Short mmCIF file of C-alpha atoms in Angstrom, two decimals:
data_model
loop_
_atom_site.label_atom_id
_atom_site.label_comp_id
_atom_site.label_asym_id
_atom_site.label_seq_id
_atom_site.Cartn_x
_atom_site.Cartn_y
_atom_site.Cartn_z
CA UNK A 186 -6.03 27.40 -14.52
CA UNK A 187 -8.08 24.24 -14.37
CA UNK A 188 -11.50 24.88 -12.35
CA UNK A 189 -11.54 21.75 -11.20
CA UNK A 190 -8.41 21.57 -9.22
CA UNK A 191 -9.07 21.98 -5.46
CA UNK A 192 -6.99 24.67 -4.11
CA UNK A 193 -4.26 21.61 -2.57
CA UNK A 194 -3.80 20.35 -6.02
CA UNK A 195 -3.08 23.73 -7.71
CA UNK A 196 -0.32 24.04 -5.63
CA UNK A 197 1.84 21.52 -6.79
CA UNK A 198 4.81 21.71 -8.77
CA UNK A 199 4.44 17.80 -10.19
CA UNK A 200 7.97 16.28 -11.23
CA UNK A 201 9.41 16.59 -14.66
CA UNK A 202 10.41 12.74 -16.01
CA UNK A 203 13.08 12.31 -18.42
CA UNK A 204 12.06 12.29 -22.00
CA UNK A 205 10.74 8.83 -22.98
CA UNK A 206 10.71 8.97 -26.70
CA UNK A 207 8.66 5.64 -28.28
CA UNK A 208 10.46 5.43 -31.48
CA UNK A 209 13.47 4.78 -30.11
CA UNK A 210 15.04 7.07 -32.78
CA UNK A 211 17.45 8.11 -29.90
CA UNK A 212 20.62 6.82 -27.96
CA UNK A 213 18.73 7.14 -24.40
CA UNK A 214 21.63 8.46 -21.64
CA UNK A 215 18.99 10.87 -19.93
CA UNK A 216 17.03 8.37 -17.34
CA UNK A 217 19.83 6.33 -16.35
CA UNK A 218 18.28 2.90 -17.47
CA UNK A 219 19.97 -0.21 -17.80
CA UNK A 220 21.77 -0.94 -20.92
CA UNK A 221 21.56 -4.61 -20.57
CA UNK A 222 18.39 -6.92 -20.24
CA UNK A 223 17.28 -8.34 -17.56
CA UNK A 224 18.79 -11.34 -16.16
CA UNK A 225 18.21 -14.75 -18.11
CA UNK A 226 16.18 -15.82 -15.59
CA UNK A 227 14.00 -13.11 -15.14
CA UNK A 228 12.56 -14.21 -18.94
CA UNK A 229 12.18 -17.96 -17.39
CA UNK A 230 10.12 -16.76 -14.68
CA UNK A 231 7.82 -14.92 -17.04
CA UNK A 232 6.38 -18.03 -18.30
CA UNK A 233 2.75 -18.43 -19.79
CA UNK A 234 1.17 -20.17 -17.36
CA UNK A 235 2.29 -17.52 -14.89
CA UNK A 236 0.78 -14.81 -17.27
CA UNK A 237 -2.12 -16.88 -17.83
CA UNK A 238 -2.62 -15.95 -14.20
CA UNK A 239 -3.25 -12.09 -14.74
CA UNK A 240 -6.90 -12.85 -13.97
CA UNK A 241 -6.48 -13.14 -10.60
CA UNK A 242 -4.69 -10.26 -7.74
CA UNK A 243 -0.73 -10.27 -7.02
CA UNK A 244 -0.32 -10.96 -3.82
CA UNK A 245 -0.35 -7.70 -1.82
CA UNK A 246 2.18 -9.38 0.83
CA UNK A 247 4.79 -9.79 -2.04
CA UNK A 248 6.06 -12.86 0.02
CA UNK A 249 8.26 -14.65 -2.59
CA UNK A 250 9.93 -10.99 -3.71
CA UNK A 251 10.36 -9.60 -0.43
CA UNK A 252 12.06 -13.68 0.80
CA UNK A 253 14.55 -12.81 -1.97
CA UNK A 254 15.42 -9.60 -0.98
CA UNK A 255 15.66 -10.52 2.85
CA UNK A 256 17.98 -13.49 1.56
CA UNK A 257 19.71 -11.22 -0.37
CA UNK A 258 21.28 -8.86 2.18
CA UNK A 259 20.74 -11.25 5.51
CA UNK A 260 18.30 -10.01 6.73
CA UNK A 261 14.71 -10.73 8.57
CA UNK A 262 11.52 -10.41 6.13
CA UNK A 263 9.82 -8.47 8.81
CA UNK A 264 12.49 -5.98 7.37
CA UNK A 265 11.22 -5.71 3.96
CA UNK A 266 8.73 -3.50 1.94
CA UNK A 267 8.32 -3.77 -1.46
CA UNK A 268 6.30 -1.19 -3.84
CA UNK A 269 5.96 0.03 -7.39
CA UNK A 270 9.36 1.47 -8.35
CA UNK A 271 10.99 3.31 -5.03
CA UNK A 272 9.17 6.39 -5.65
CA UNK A 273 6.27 4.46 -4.29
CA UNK A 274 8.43 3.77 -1.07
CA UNK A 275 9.53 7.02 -0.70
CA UNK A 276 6.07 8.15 -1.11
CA UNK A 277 4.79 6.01 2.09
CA UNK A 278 7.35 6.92 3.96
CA UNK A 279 7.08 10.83 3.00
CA UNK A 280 3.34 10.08 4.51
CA UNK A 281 4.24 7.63 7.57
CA UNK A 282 6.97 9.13 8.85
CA UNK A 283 6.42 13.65 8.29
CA UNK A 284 3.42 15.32 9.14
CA UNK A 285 2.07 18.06 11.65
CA UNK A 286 5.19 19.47 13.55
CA UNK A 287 7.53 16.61 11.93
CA UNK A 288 9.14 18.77 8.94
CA UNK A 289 11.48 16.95 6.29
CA UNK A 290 14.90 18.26 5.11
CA UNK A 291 16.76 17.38 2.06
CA UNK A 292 19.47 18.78 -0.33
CA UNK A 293 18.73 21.96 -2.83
CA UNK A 294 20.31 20.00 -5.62
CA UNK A 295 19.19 16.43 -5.14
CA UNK A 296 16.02 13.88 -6.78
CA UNK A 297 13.92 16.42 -7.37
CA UNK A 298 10.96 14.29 -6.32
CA UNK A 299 11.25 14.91 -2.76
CA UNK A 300 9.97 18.28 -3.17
CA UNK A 301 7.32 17.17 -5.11
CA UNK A 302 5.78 14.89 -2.65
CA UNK A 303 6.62 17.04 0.72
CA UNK A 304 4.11 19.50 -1.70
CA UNK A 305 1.70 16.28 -2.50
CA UNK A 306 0.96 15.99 1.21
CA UNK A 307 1.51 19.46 2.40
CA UNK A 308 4.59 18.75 4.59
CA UNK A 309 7.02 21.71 6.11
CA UNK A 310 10.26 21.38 4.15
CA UNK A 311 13.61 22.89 4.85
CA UNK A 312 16.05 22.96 1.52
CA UNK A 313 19.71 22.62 3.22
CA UNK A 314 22.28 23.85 0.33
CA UNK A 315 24.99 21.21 -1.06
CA UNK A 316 28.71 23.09 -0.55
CA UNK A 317 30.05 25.08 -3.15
CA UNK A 318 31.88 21.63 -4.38
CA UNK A 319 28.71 19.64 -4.91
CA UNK A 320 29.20 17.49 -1.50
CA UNK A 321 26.39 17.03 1.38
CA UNK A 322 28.14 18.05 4.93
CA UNK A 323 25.65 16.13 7.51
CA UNK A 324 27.21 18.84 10.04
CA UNK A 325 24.67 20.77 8.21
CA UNK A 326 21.94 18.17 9.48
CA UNK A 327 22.67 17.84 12.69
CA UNK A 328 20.11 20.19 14.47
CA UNK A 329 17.42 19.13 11.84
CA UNK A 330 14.29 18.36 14.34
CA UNK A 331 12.58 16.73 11.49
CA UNK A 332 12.92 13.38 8.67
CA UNK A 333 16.12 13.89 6.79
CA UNK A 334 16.08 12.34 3.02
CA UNK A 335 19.60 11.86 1.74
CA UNK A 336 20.03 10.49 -1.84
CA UNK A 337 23.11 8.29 -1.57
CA UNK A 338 24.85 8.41 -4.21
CA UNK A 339 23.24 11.79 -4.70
CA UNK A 340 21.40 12.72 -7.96
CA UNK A 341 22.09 14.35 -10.27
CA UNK A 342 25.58 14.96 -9.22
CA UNK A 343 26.46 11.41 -8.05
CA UNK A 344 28.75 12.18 -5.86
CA UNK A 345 28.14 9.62 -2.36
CA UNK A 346 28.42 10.43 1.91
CA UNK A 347 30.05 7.77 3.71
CA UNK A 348 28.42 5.47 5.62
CA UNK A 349 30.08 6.86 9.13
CA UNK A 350 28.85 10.08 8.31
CA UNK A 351 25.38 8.43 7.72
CA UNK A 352 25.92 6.69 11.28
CA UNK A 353 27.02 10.35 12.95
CA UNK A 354 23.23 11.24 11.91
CA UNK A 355 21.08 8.44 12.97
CA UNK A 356 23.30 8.17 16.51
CA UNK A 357 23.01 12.29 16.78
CA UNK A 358 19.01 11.99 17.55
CA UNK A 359 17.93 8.24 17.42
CA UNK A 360 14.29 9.73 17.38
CA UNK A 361 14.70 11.12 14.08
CA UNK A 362 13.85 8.90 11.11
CA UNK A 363 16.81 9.30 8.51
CA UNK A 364 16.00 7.97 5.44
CA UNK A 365 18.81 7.30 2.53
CA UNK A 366 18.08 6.73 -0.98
CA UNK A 367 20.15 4.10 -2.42
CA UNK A 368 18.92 4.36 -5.97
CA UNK A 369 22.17 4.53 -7.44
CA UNK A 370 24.27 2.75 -4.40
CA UNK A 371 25.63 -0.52 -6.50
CA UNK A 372 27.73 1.50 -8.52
CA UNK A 373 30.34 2.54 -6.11
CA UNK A 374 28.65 3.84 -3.05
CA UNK A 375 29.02 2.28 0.21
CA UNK A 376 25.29 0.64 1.58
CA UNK A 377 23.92 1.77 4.66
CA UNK A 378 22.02 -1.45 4.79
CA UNK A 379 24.70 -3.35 7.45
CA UNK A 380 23.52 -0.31 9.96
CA UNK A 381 19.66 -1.51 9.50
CA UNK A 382 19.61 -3.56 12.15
CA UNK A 383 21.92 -1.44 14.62
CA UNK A 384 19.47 1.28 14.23
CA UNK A 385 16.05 1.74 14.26
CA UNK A 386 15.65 5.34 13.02
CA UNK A 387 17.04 4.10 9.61
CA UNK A 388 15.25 3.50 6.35
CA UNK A 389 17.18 2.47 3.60
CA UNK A 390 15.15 2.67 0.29
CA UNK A 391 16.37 1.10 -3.30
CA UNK A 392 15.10 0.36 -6.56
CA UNK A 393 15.51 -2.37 -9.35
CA UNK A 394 15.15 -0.27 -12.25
CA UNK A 395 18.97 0.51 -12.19
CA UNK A 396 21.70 -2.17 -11.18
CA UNK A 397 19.00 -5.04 -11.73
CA UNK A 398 17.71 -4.03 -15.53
CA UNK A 399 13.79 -4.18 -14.49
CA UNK A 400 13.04 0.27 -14.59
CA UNK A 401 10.06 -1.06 -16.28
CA UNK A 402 8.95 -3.32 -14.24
CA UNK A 403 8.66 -0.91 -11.52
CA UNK A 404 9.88 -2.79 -8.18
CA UNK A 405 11.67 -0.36 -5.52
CA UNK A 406 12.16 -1.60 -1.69
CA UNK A 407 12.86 -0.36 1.74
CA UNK A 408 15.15 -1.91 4.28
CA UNK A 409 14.54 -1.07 7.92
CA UNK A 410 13.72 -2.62 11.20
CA UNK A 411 9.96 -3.45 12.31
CA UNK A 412 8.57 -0.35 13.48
CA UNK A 413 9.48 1.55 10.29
CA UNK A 414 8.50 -1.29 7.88
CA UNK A 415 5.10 -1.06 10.16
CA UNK A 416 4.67 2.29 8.75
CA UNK A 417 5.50 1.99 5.46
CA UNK A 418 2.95 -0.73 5.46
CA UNK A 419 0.56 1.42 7.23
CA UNK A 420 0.34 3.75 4.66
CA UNK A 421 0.32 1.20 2.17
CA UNK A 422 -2.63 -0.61 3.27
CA UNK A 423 -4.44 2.47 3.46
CA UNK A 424 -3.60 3.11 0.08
CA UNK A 425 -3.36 0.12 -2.36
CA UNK A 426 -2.53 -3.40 -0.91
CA UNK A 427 -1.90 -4.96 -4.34
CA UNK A 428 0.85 -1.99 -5.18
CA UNK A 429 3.03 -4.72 -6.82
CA UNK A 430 1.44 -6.53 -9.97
CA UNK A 431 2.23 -10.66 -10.44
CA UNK A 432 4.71 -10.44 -12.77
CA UNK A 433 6.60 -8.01 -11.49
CA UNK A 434 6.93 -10.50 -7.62
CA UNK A 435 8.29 -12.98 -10.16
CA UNK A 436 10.91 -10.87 -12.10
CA UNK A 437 12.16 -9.11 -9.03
CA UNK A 438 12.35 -12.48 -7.24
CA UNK A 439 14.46 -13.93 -9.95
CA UNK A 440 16.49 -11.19 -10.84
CA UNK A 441 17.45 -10.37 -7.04
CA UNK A 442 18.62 -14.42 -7.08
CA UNK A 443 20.99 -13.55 -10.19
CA UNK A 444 24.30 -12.46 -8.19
CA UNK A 445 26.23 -13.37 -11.18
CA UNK A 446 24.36 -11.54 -13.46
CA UNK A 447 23.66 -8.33 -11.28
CA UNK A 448 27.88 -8.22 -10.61
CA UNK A 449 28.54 -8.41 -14.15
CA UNK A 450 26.64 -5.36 -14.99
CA UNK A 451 27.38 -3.62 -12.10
CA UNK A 452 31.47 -4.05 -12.96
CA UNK A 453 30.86 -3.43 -16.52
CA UNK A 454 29.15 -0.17 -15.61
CA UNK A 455 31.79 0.78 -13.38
CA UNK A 456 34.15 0.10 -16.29
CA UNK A 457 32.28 2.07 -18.63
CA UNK A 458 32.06 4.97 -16.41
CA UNK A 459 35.67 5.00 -16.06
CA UNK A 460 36.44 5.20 -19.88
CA UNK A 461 33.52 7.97 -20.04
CA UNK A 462 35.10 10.29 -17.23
CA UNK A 463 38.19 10.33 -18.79
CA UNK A 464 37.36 10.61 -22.30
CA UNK A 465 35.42 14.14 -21.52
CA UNK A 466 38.41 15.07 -19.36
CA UNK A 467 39.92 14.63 -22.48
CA UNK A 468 37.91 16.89 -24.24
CA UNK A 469 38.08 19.78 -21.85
CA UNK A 470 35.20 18.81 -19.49
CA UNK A 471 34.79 19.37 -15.58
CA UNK A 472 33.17 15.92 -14.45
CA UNK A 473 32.18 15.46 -10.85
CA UNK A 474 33.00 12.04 -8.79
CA UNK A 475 30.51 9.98 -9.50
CA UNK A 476 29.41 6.47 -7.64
CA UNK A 477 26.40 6.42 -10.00
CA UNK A 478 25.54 4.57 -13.53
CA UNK A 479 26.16 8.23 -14.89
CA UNK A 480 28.00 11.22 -14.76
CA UNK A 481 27.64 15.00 -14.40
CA UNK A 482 29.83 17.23 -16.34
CA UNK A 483 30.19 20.38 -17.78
CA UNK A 484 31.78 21.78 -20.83
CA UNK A 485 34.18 24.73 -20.94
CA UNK A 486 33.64 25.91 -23.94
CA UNK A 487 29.94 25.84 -24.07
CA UNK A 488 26.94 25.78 -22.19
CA UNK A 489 24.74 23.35 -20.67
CA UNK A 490 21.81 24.05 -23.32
CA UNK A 491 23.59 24.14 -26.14
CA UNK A 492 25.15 20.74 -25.45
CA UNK A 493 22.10 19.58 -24.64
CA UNK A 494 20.16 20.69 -27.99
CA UNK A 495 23.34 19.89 -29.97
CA UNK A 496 23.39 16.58 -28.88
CA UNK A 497 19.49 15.62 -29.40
CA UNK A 498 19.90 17.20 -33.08
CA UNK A 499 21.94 14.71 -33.66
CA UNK A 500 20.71 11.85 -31.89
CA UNK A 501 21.68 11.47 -28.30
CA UNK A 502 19.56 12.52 -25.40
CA UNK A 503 21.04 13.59 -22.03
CA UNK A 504 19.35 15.56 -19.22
CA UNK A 505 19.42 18.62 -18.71
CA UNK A 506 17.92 21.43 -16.06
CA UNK A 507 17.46 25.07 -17.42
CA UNK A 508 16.89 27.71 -14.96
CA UNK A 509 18.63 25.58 -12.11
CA UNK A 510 20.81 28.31 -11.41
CA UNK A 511 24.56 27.28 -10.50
CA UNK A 512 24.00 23.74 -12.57
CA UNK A 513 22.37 25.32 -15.18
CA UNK A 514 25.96 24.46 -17.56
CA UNK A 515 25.94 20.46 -16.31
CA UNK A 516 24.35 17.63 -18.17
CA UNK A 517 23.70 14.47 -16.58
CA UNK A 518 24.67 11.23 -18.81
CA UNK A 519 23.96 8.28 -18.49
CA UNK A 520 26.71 5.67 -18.82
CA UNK A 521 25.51 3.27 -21.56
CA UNK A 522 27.03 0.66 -23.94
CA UNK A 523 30.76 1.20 -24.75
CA UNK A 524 29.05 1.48 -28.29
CA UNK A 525 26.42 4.58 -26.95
CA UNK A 526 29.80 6.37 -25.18
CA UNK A 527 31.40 6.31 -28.50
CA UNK A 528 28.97 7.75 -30.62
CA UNK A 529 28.07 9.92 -27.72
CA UNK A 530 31.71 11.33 -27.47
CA UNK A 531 32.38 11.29 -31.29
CA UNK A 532 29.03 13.75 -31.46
CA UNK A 533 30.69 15.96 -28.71
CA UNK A 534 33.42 16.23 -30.66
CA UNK A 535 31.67 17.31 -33.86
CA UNK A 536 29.96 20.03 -31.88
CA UNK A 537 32.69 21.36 -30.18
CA UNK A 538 34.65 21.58 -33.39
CA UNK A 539 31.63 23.90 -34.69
CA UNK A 540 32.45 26.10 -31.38
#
């Protein structure tokens, strides 16, 4: 054990990113990234005499980036919060919005970094199970006198809640902050962001890295009305006003202006995902529903982990969870390139042939 660690830190049980190889030796479907660049115009924004600029602070109001998004889904800017990557987001409003008597519920198999911050800032937690199908009942949330933190599309499973089941919730105690994670939302799930301004205990939080191409550039958002957004930037300015770096405002700006772009990719996705589902149905595989840029499936013939090795001996890396108990035979895949599903399924094939 580190001697240096104060007794708080030593606690925690950090979260576990996917693999991030540099070479680039592998076919990446294990962080659910983008395959496509960003939008054209992300690149024009980027210009030289904006990065010429890096001398001098972002603007810790985000005002161009958070316009866009506001334009973007009609609403107010006094409804916007921007931050480095949604984690960020979910991180202020983890520390705005839970606290002493104000515990925070969430799913047992869901983003595994809400456990890691309700242990980051010491917060009582209750774990609510999924049903033995892999779908979140919000019956199950009902009597929850705390935050409630529902991925939507849920991950890793990606398998979405309605919105009217998101609106039973927030109308069930409208003093109870509910707060749904729309990471993976543009690829089939249905937005609880036309709710935002019906109710006020709703915080909608989602992230550029996926639909929009820009997981580098590290630009998540929250969507809620003013006394939430208050919070959020609360705990921001209490912990670092220029959270959101120059040319990051500009990319997000211009790639949130992109409809056509960000609706090509999205379809194509979609698209892709369809072919993938099918294909290992095809080869004997149990996939779940998914409304996410991947899919979670499990083999019948062998197990989670030796899929998993299999595959990154030969190239392809997808994500997997040992010791997660009754997931412990699912990968998660990310739905790439038609060209990344082929190879991908042609190496499933090889291995299951060695069976």
């Amino acid at each position: 054990m580190n001697g240096f660690l104060s007794p708080e830190a030593a606690r925690l049980a950090p979260y576990t990113p996917g693999e991030q190889p540099q070479d680039q030796q592998y076919i990446k479907l294990n962080t659910n990234e983008s395959p496509f660049p960003p939008s054209p115009r992300v690149l024009e924004a980027l210009s030289r005499a904006e990065i010429s600029r890096l001398n001098l602070y972002s603007d810790p109001t985000c005002a161009q980036l958070e316009e866009a998004i506001a334009r973007r889904y009609g609403l107010a800017r006094e409804n916007v919060v921007s931050g480095n990557g949604s984690d960020e987001i979910l991180a202020f409003a983890f520390r705005a919005f839970c606290g002493a008597g104000i515990p925070v519920a969430y799913a047992d198999i869901t983003y595994s970094f809400y456990r890691s911050q309700a242990a980051l800032f010491g917060l009582e937690a209750r774990v609510i199970p999924l049903r033995e199908d892999f779908s979140l009942c919000t019956e199950d949330y009902m009597g929850f006198p705390g935050v409630i933190v529902i991925a939507n599309p849920n991950a890793p499973t990606g398998m979405a809640v309605p919105r009217e089941e998101i609106r039973r919730l927030l109308e069930a105690d409208p003093s109870r902050v509910v707060i749904v994670d729309e990471a993976y939302v543009d690829f089939g799930g249905e937005s609880c962001v036309p709710l935002v301004q019906e109710y006020g205990n709703l915080l909608v939080t989602q992230t550029m890295s996926k639909s929009r191409s820009l997981a580098g550039g590290r630009l998540g958002f929250a969507l809620g009305g003013p006394a939430l957004m208050d919070g959020l930037n609360r705990v921001k300015y209490s912990f670092n006003p220029y959270n959101v770096n120059r040319l990051s405002i500009l990319a997000g700006a211009a790639a949130m202006e992109d409809e056509a772009y960000f609706q090509s990719c999205r379809r194509t996705i979609q698209e892709n995902r369809a072919w993938l589902t099918a294909a290992l149905e095809g080869l004997g595989f149990t996939v779940l529903p998914s409304s996410a840029n991947f899919v979670f499936a499990k083999s019948g013939r062998l197990s989670g982990g030796s899929l998993y090795r299999g595959l990154k001996e030969r190239g392809v890396l997808v994500r997997w969870w040992a010791g997660s108990g009754r997931i412990e035979d699912f990968v998660r895949i990310t739905v790439g390139s038609m060209e990344q599903l082929r190879i991908l399924t042609a190496q499933i094939e090889a291995i299951l042939k060695e069976v």
